[in-house]
PDB file of C-alpha atoms and ligand atoms in Angstrom:
ATOM      1  CA  MET A 323      61.000 -35.498  27.552  1.00  0.00           C
ATOM      2  CA  VAL A 324      58.376 -36.111  25.731  1.00  0.00           C
ATOM      3  CA  PRO A 325      55.625 -35.935  27.168  1.00  0.00           C
ATOM      4  CA  ILE A 326      52.676 -38.370  27.921  1.00  0.00           C
ATOM      5  CA  LYS A 327      49.428 -37.729  26.250  1.00  0.00           C
ATOM      6  CA  VAL A 328      46.486 -39.328  27.992  1.00  0.00           C
ATOM      7  CA  SER A 329      43.343 -39.712  25.887  1.00  0.00           C
ATOM      8  CA  LEU A 330      40.740 -39.303  28.589  1.00  0.00           C
ATOM      9  CA  VAL A 331      37.384 -38.727  26.006  1.00  0.00           C
ATOM     10  CA  LYS A 332      38.818 -41.003  24.086  1.00  0.00           C
ATOM     11  CA  ASN A 333      38.636 -44.290  26.602  1.00  0.00           C
ATOM     12  CA  ILE A 334      35.204 -42.935  27.742  1.00  0.00           C
ATOM     13  CA  LEU A 335      33.959 -43.947  24.550  1.00  0.00           C
ATOM     14  CA  HIS A 336      35.685 -46.922  24.068  1.00  0.00           C
ATOM     15  CA  ALA A 337      33.963 -48.022  27.157  1.00  0.00           C
ATOM     16  CA  ASN A 338      31.222 -47.133  26.085  1.00  0.00           C
ATOM     17  CA  GLU A 339      31.006 -48.612  22.883  1.00  0.00           C
ATOM     18  CA  ARG A 340      31.741 -52.310  24.461  1.00  0.00           C
ATOM     19  CA  ILE A 341      29.060 -52.183  27.072  1.00  0.00           C
ATOM     20  CA  SER A 342      26.623 -50.355  23.690  1.00  0.00           C
ATOM     21  CA  VAL A 343      27.227 -53.841  21.636  1.00  0.00           C
ATOM     22  CA  GLN A 344      26.986 -56.130  24.767  1.00  0.00           C
ATOM     23  CA  ASN A 345      23.453 -53.722  25.100  1.00  0.00           C
ATOM     24  CA  LYS A 346      22.528 -54.214  20.920  1.00  0.00           C
ATOM     25  CA  GLU A 347      23.649 -58.210  21.502  1.00  0.00           C
ATOM     26  CA  PHE A 348      20.927 -58.565  24.232  1.00  0.00           C
ATOM     27  CA  PHE A 349      17.830 -56.458  22.180  1.00  0.00           C
ATOM     28  CA  ASP A 350      18.746 -58.198  19.261  1.00  0.00           C
ATOM     29  CA  GLU A 351      18.288 -61.423  20.911  1.00  0.00           C
ATOM     30  CA  LYS A 352      14.607 -60.326  21.399  1.00  0.00           C
ATOM     31  CA  ARG A 353      14.113 -58.863  18.543  1.00  0.00           C
ATOM     32  CA  ILE A 354      13.421 -55.578  20.078  1.00  0.00           C
ATOM     33  CA  LEU A 355      13.635 -52.313  17.665  1.00  0.00           C
ATOM     34  CA  VAL A 356      15.691 -49.778  19.958  1.00  0.00           C
ATOM     35  CA  ILE A 357      15.144 -45.809  19.440  1.00  0.00           C
ATOM     36  CA  ASN A 358      17.549 -43.584  20.777  1.00  0.00           C
ATOM     37  CA  MET A 359      15.488 -40.031  20.265  1.00  0.00           C
ATOM     38  CA  MET A 360      17.665 -36.691  21.074  1.00  0.00           C
ATOM     39  CA  SER A 361      17.221 -32.970  20.968  1.00  0.00           C
ATOM     40  CA  ALA A 362      17.093 -29.897  22.961  1.00  0.00           C
ATOM     41  CA  PRO A 363      15.223 -29.781  26.000  1.00  0.00           C
ATOM     42  CA  GLY A 364      11.515 -29.021  25.120  1.00  0.00           C
ATOM     43  CA  ALA A 365      11.609 -29.646  21.542  1.00  0.00           C
ATOM     44  CA  GLY A 366       8.658 -32.286  22.013  1.00  0.00           C
ATOM     45  CA  LYS A 367      10.216 -35.711  22.538  1.00  0.00           C
ATOM     46  CA  THR A 368       8.053 -36.797  25.454  1.00  0.00           C
ATOM     47  CA  THR A 369       4.787 -35.666  23.978  1.00  0.00           C
ATOM     48  CA  LEU A 370       6.306 -37.778  20.074  1.00  0.00           C
ATOM     49  CA  ILE A 371       6.483 -40.241  22.407  1.00  0.00           C
ATOM     50  CA  GLU A 372       3.273 -40.376  24.101  1.00  0.00           C
ATOM     51  CA  HIS A 373       1.606 -40.040  21.096  1.00  0.00           C
ATOM     52  CA  THR A 374       3.471 -42.763  19.557  1.00  0.00           C
ATOM     53  CA  ILE A 375       2.338 -45.359  21.917  1.00  0.00           C
ATOM     54  CA  LYS A 376      -1.449 -43.808  22.031  1.00  0.00           C
ATOM     55  CA  ALA A 377      -1.485 -43.859  17.823  1.00  0.00           C
ATOM     56  CA  LEU A 378       0.318 -48.302  17.923  1.00  0.00           C
ATOM     57  CA  ASP A 379      -1.904 -49.292  20.858  1.00  0.00           C
ATOM     58  CA  GLY A 380      -3.018 -52.976  20.437  1.00  0.00           C
ATOM     59  CA  GLU A 381      -0.248 -53.090  17.293  1.00  0.00           C
ATOM     60  CA  VAL A 382       3.212 -52.635  18.867  1.00  0.00           C
ATOM     61  CA  ASN A 383       4.084 -53.103  22.487  1.00  0.00           C
ATOM     62  CA  ILE A 384       6.085 -50.513  23.398  1.00  0.00           C
ATOM     63  CA  GLY A 385       8.692 -49.666  26.514  1.00  0.00           C
ATOM     64  CA  VAL A 386      10.339 -46.516  27.539  1.00  0.00           C
ATOM     65  CA  ILE A 387      13.368 -45.591  29.063  1.00  0.00           C
ATOM     66  CA  GLU A 388      13.412 -41.920  30.205  1.00  0.00           C
ATOM     67  CA  GLY A 389      16.432 -40.255  30.863  1.00  0.00           C
ATOM     68  CA  ASP A 390      16.847 -36.521  32.671  1.00  0.00           C
ATOM     69  CA  ILE A 391      19.328 -34.983  35.060  1.00  0.00           C
ATOM     70  CA  GLN A 392      16.490 -34.955  37.444  1.00  0.00           C
ATOM     71  CA  SER A 393      13.153 -35.644  38.664  1.00  0.00           C
ATOM     72  CA  THR A 394      10.302 -38.166  37.093  1.00  0.00           C
ATOM     73  CA  TYR A 395       8.246 -35.820  35.361  1.00  0.00           C
ATOM     74  CA  ASP A 396       8.178 -37.560  32.028  1.00  0.00           C
ATOM     75  CA  ALA A 397       8.032 -41.163  33.382  1.00  0.00           C
ATOM     76  CA  GLU A 398       5.168 -40.541  34.666  1.00  0.00           C
ATOM     77  CA  LYS A 399       3.365 -39.087  31.590  1.00  0.00           C
ATOM     78  CA  ILE A 400       4.474 -42.058  29.875  1.00  0.00           C
ATOM     79  CA  ALA A 401       3.309 -44.561  32.738  1.00  0.00           C
ATOM     80  CA  ALA A 402      -0.296 -42.855  32.557  1.00  0.00           C
ATOM     81  CA  THR A 403      -0.639 -44.304  29.037  1.00  0.00           C
ATOM     82  CA  GLY A 404      -0.129 -47.776  30.725  1.00  0.00           C
ATOM     83  CA  ALA A 405       3.037 -48.602  28.916  1.00  0.00           C
ATOM     84  CA  GLN A 406       6.225 -49.935  30.487  1.00  0.00           C
ATOM     85  CA  VAL A 407       8.735 -47.067  31.436  1.00  0.00           C
ATOM     86  CA  VAL A 408      11.716 -46.406  33.429  1.00  0.00           C
ATOM     87  CA  GLN A 409      13.510 -43.503  35.133  1.00  0.00           C
ATOM     88  CA  ILE A 410      17.394 -42.948  34.844  1.00  0.00           C
ATOM     89  CA  ASN A 411      18.054 -40.115  36.843  1.00  0.00           C
ATOM     90  CA  THR A 412      21.385 -38.818  35.756  1.00  0.00           C
ATOM     91  CA  GLY A 413      22.593 -36.726  38.397  1.00  0.00           C
ATOM     92  CA  GLY A 414      24.297 -34.689  36.728  1.00  0.00           C
ATOM     93  CA  ALA A 415      25.219 -35.704  33.713  1.00  0.00           C
ATOM     94  CA  CYS A 416      24.451 -34.228  30.257  1.00  0.00           C
ATOM     95  CA  HIS A 417      23.411 -37.773  28.796  1.00  0.00           C
ATOM     96  CA  LEU A 418      22.887 -41.300  28.509  1.00  0.00           C
ATOM     97  CA  ASP A 419      25.393 -43.738  27.906  1.00  0.00           C
ATOM     98  CA  GLY A 420      25.422 -47.896  27.918  1.00  0.00           C
ATOM     99  CA  ASN A 421      25.992 -48.596  31.444  1.00  0.00           C
ATOM    100  CA  MET A 422      22.761 -46.375  32.600  1.00  0.00           C
ATOM    101  CA  ILE A 423      20.786 -48.753  29.509  1.00  0.00           C
ATOM    102  CA  ARG A 424      22.083 -51.709  31.304  1.00  0.00           C
ATOM    103  CA  GLU A 425      20.712 -50.762  34.873  1.00  0.00           C
ATOM    104  CA  THR A 426      17.631 -51.140  33.723  1.00  0.00           C
ATOM    105  CA  PHE A 427      17.460 -54.408  32.612  1.00  0.00           C
ATOM    106  CA  SER A 428      16.616 -55.973  35.940  1.00  0.00           C
ATOM    107  CA  GLN A 429      14.077 -53.920  35.757  1.00  0.00           C
ATOM    108  CA  LEU A 430      12.365 -53.804  32.552  1.00  0.00           C
ATOM    109  CA  ASP A 431      10.117 -56.866  31.187  1.00  0.00           C
ATOM    110  CA  PHE A 432      11.474 -57.388  27.388  1.00  0.00           C
ATOM    111  CA  ASP A 433       9.774 -60.079  26.560  1.00  0.00           C
ATOM    112  CA  ALA A 434       6.889 -59.097  25.044  1.00  0.00           C
ATOM    113  CA  MET A 435       8.153 -55.679  24.247  1.00  0.00           C
ATOM    114  CA  ASP A 436       8.794 -54.795  20.131  1.00  0.00           C
ATOM    115  CA  LEU A 437       9.881 -51.491  20.485  1.00  0.00           C
ATOM    116  CA  LEU A 438      12.089 -49.648  23.348  1.00  0.00           C
ATOM    117  CA  ILE A 439      12.642 -45.948  23.133  1.00  0.00           C
ATOM    118  CA  VAL A 440      15.238 -44.159  24.438  1.00  0.00           C
ATOM    119  CA  GLU A 441      14.276 -40.264  25.549  1.00  0.00           C
ATOM    120  CA  ASN A 442      17.768 -39.570  25.890  1.00  0.00           C
ATOM    121  CA  VAL A 443      18.770 -36.094  27.820  1.00  0.00           C
ATOM    122  CA  GLY A 444      17.670 -32.901  26.458  1.00  0.00           C
ATOM    123  CA  ASN A 445      21.466 -31.766  24.901  1.00  0.00           C
ATOM    124  CA  LEU A 446      22.298 -31.491  21.323  1.00  0.00           C
ATOM    125  CA  VAL A 447      25.446 -32.175  21.774  1.00  0.00           C
ATOM    126  CA  CYS A 448      27.452 -35.410  23.461  1.00  0.00           C
ATOM    127  CA  PRO A 449      24.030 -37.666  23.496  1.00  0.00           C
ATOM    128  CA  ALA A 450      25.163 -37.911  19.742  1.00  0.00           C
ATOM    129  CA  GLU A 451      28.950 -39.245  20.873  1.00  0.00           C
ATOM    130  CA  PHE A 452      27.405 -42.121  23.275  1.00  0.00           C
ATOM    131  CA  ASN A 453      26.212 -44.925  20.982  1.00  0.00           C
ATOM    132  CA  VAL A 454      23.814 -47.332  24.241  1.00  0.00           C
ATOM    133  CA  GLY A 455      22.556 -49.959  22.437  1.00  0.00           C
ATOM    134  CA  GLU A 456      20.268 -48.570  19.689  1.00  0.00           C
ATOM    135  CA  ASP A 457      18.892 -49.353  16.406  1.00  0.00           C
ATOM    136  CA  PHE A 458      18.804 -46.159  15.157  1.00  0.00           C
ATOM    137  CA  LYS A 459      19.273 -42.585  16.388  1.00  0.00           C
ATOM    138  CA  VAL A 460      16.162 -40.259  16.497  1.00  0.00           C
ATOM    139  CA  MET A 461      16.318 -35.767  16.749  1.00  0.00           C
ATOM    140  CA  LEU A 462      13.766 -33.480  16.904  1.00  0.00           C
ATOM    141  CA  LEU A 463      14.221 -30.040  15.755  1.00  0.00           C
ATOM    142  CA  SER A 464      11.787 -27.559  16.789  1.00  0.00           C
ATOM    143  CA  VAL A 465      10.961 -24.769  14.471  1.00  0.00           C
ATOM    144  CA  PRO A 466      11.372 -22.268  17.557  1.00  0.00           C
ATOM    145  CA  GLU A 467      15.395 -23.506  18.080  1.00  0.00           C
ATOM    146  CA  GLY A 468      16.142 -21.796  14.686  1.00  0.00           C
ATOM    147  CA  ASP A 469      17.470 -23.047  11.317  1.00  0.00           C
ATOM    148  CA  ASP A 470      21.084 -22.651  11.810  1.00  0.00           C
ATOM    149  CA  LYS A 471      21.241 -26.024  14.005  1.00  0.00           C
ATOM    150  CA  PRO A 472      22.233 -28.270  11.581  1.00  0.00           C
ATOM    151  CA  MET A 473      25.400 -26.456  10.859  1.00  0.00           C
ATOM    152  CA  LYS A 474      25.676 -25.357  14.620  1.00  0.00           C
ATOM    153  CA  TYR A 475      25.311 -28.980  15.507  1.00  0.00           C
ATOM    154  CA  PRO A 476      26.257 -30.901  13.126  1.00  0.00           C
ATOM    155  CA  LEU A 477      27.620 -34.020  15.006  1.00  0.00           C
ATOM    156  CA  MET A 478      24.137 -34.698  15.978  1.00  0.00           C
ATOM    157  CA  PHE A 479      22.457 -34.598  12.656  1.00  0.00           C
ATOM    158  CA  HIS A 480      24.786 -36.829  11.079  1.00  0.00           C
ATOM    159  CA  GLU A 481      24.335 -39.666  13.747  1.00  0.00           C
ATOM    160  CA  SER A 482      20.811 -39.512  13.110  1.00  0.00           C
ATOM    161  CA  SER A 483      18.666 -41.357  10.683  1.00  0.00           C
ATOM    162  CA  ALA A 484      16.246 -39.525  11.351  1.00  0.00           C
ATOM    163  CA  LEU A 485      15.302 -35.891  12.140  1.00  0.00           C
ATOM    164  CA  LEU A 486      11.911 -34.914  13.362  1.00  0.00           C
ATOM    165  CA  ILE A 487      11.074 -31.297  12.632  1.00  0.00           C
ATOM    166  CA  ASN A 488       8.548 -30.514  15.037  1.00  0.00           C
ATOM    167  CA  LYS A 489       6.248 -27.534  16.386  1.00  0.00           C
ATOM    168  CA  ILE A 490       5.350 -26.692  12.815  1.00  0.00           C
ATOM    169  CA  ASP A 491       2.410 -25.411  13.977  1.00  0.00           C
ATOM    170  CA  LEU A 492       4.420 -22.343  15.280  1.00  0.00           C
ATOM    171  CA  LEU A 493       5.806 -21.645  11.863  1.00  0.00           C
ATOM    172  CA  PRO A 494       3.431 -18.522  11.484  1.00  0.00           C
ATOM    173  CA  TYR A 495       5.201 -17.146  14.208  1.00  0.00           C
ATOM    174  CA  VAL A 496       7.991 -17.913  14.428  1.00  0.00           C
ATOM    175  CA  THR A 497      11.566 -16.865  12.026  1.00  0.00           C
ATOM    176  CA  CYS A 498      12.989 -20.620  10.451  1.00  0.00           C
ATOM    177  CA  SER A 499      13.046 -22.019   6.917  1.00  0.00           C
ATOM    178  CA  ILE A 500      12.464 -25.754   7.044  1.00  0.00           C
ATOM    179  CA  ASP A 501      14.183 -25.291   3.634  1.00  0.00           C
ATOM    180  CA  LYS A 502      17.153 -23.996   4.495  1.00  0.00           C
ATOM    181  CA  ILE A 503      16.545 -26.939   8.027  1.00  0.00           C
ATOM    182  CA  ARG A 504      16.543 -29.612   4.591  1.00  0.00           C
ATOM    183  CA  ALA A 505      19.157 -28.397   3.169  1.00  0.00           C
ATOM    184  CA  ASP A 506      21.605 -28.007   5.792  1.00  0.00           C
ATOM    185  CA  SER A 507      20.847 -31.401   7.093  1.00  0.00           C
ATOM    186  CA  LEU A 508      21.122 -33.086   3.869  1.00  0.00           C
ATOM    187  CA  LYS A 509      24.461 -31.472   2.975  1.00  0.00           C
ATOM    188  CA  ILE A 510      25.815 -33.423   6.373  1.00  0.00           C
ATOM    189  CA  ASN A 511      23.567 -36.416   6.204  1.00  0.00           C
ATOM    190  CA  PRO A 512      22.115 -37.414   2.868  1.00  0.00           C
ATOM    191  CA  ASN A 513      20.397 -40.284   4.249  1.00  0.00           C
ATOM    192  CA  LEU A 514      18.597 -38.759   6.657  1.00  0.00           C
ATOM    193  CA  LYS A 515      14.890 -39.299   6.768  1.00  0.00           C
ATOM    194  CA  ILE A 516      12.987 -35.820   6.819  1.00  0.00           C
ATOM    195  CA  PHE A 517       9.283 -35.513   8.501  1.00  0.00           C
ATOM    196  CA  GLU A 518       7.927 -32.350   9.746  1.00  0.00           C
ATOM    197  CA  ILE A 519       4.983 -32.952  12.340  1.00  0.00           C
ATOM    198  CA  SER A 520       3.420 -31.129  14.763  1.00  0.00           C
ATOM    199  CA  GLY A 521       2.909 -32.632  18.505  1.00  0.00           C
ATOM    200  CA  LYS A 522       0.389 -30.489  18.494  1.00  0.00           C
ATOM    201  CA  THR A 523      -1.818 -30.754  15.772  1.00  0.00           C
ATOM    202  CA  GLU A 524      -0.696 -34.729  15.227  1.00  0.00           C
ATOM    203  CA  ALA A 525      -0.028 -33.155  11.429  1.00  0.00           C
ATOM    204  CA  GLY A 526       2.911 -35.615  10.202  1.00  0.00           C
ATOM    205  CA  LEU A 527       2.841 -38.546  12.640  1.00  0.00           C
ATOM    206  CA  ASP A 528       1.090 -40.622  10.600  1.00  0.00           C
ATOM    207  CA  ALA A 529       4.581 -40.932   8.360  1.00  0.00           C
ATOM    208  CA  TRP A 530       6.676 -40.957  11.278  1.00  0.00           C
ATOM    209  CA  TYR A 531       4.146 -44.273  12.372  1.00  0.00           C
ATOM    210  CA  ALA A 532       4.390 -45.701   9.072  1.00  0.00           C
ATOM    211  CA  TRP A 533       8.034 -45.591   9.147  1.00  0.00           C
ATOM    212  CA  LEU A 534       8.812 -46.767  12.547  1.00  0.00           C
ATOM    213  CA  LYS A 535       6.372 -49.750  11.927  1.00  0.00           C
ATOM    214  CA  GLN A 536       8.333 -50.946   8.968  1.00  0.00           C
ATOM    215  CA  LYS A 537      11.890 -50.688  11.436  1.00  0.00           C
ATOM    216  CA  ILE A 538      10.044 -52.594  14.183  1.00  0.00           C
ATOM    217  CA  GLU A 539       9.066 -55.499  11.117  1.00  0.00           C
ATOM    218  CA  ASP A 540      12.891 -55.519   9.483  1.00  0.00           C
ATOM    219  CA  LYS A 541      13.538 -56.451  13.473  1.00  0.00           C
ATOM    220  CA  LYS A 542      11.241 -59.102  13.667  1.00  0.00           C
TER     221      LYS A 542
HETATM  222  N1  LIG B 426       2.977 -25.610  19.818  1.00  0.00           N
HETATM  223  C1  LIG B 426       3.425 -26.736  19.808  1.00  0.00           C
HETATM  224  N2  LIG B 426       4.036 -27.384  21.101  1.00  0.00           N
HETATM  225  C2  LIG B 426       4.531 -28.869  21.177  1.00  0.00           C
HETATM  226  C3  LIG B 426       4.774 -28.961  20.045  1.00  0.00           C
HETATM  227  N3  LIG B 426       5.042 -30.531  21.162  1.00  0.00           N
HETATM  228  C4  LIG B 426       5.862 -30.478  22.047  1.00  0.00           C
HETATM  229  N4  LIG B 426       5.227 -29.349  22.497  1.00  0.00           N
HETATM  230  C5  LIG B 426       5.226 -28.582  23.787  1.00  0.00           C
HETATM  231  O1  LIG B 426       6.581 -27.967  23.989  1.00  0.00           O
HETATM  232  C6  LIG B 426       6.625 -28.519  25.291  1.00  0.00           C
HETATM  233  C7  LIG B 426       7.892 -29.955  25.341  1.00  0.00           C
HETATM  234  O2  LIG B 426       7.459 -30.315  25.240  1.00  0.00           O
HETATM  235  P1  LIG B 426       7.894 -32.053  25.532  1.00  0.00           P
HETATM  236  O3  LIG B 426       7.729 -33.342  25.246  1.00  0.00           O
HETATM  237  O4  LIG B 426       7.992 -31.926  26.929  1.00  0.00           O
HETATM  238  O5  LIG B 426       9.580 -31.748  25.121  1.00  0.00           O
HETATM  239  P2  LIG B 426      10.684 -32.993  25.701  1.00  0.00           P
HETATM  240  O6  LIG B 426      11.562 -32.316  26.312  1.00  0.00           O
HETATM  241  O7  LIG B 426      11.674 -32.687  24.551  1.00  0.00           O
HETATM  242  O8  LIG B 426      10.229 -33.886  26.094  1.00  0.00           O
HETATM  243  C8  LIG B 426       5.551 -28.635  26.155  1.00  0.00           C
HETATM  244  O9  LIG B 426       4.779 -27.673  26.679  1.00  0.00           O
HETATM  245  C9  LIG B 426       4.571 -29.081  25.047  1.00  0.00           C
HETATM  246  O10 LIG B 426       3.541 -29.381  24.678  1.00  0.00           O
HETATM  247  C10 LIG B 426       3.757 -28.872  19.137  1.00  0.00           C
HETATM  248  O11 LIG B 426       4.062 -29.815  17.670  1.00  0.00           O
HETATM  249  N5  LIG B 426       3.591 -27.584  18.914  1.00  0.00           N
HETATM  250 MG1  LIG B 427      10.722 -35.098  27.721  1.00  0.00          MG
HETATM  251 ZN1  LIG B 428      27.179 -35.432  28.210  1.00  0.00          ZN
END
């Protein structure tokens, strides 16, 4: 007898894709640029989002969806900036999916929104496999994580449109070659836009803001 093979992972991805396409249509209709921000835990996503909200205040209306396995710490930090925010607790799941994003539709006011930033669960692996309805995936890699990460976790580098190399203020204290990160990332994804930034000193952030503003403009 020929065994029947059930491809569970494939089915899950297909189901997610259907919902994510619907989410994308919803955001396109409202002309909201959606960024899916991914990284390992602690690379600096929330800090970067806080800076971005403050820097673009008065120019760009930003909403945030915070994804975490548990807790509302990040959402509280974002709420303190005055931006609209919803916390998704995945209750164990290590990535966000399209359905979770759809659940927030009744809780956010999208009418005045120009940019929606989705902070994914901290994880360098499966968030890259699940679209949520975004225009772009962007990822952070902080220099203490080491310069071998592009070759160890290539999918996220492959799927991202922009790579923010964060915590460059720590370069004097860690063994990490920015040149190697750049070279290996571009081997995986020649179109990757790379920024070198620090969420502590705010070095390099102007280039990130300019990139983001251009993408928002393009979506209008
Ligand atoms: N030295 C340094 N620390 C940073 C930088 N960006 C963020 N951090 C710190 O790194 C920790 C994790 O940052 P967070 O934004 O919460 O990371 P997330 O888990 O990716 O959201 C916090 O203690 C931040 O203050 C940076 O550029 N340089
Ligand atoms: Mg965070
Ligand atoms: Zn996962």
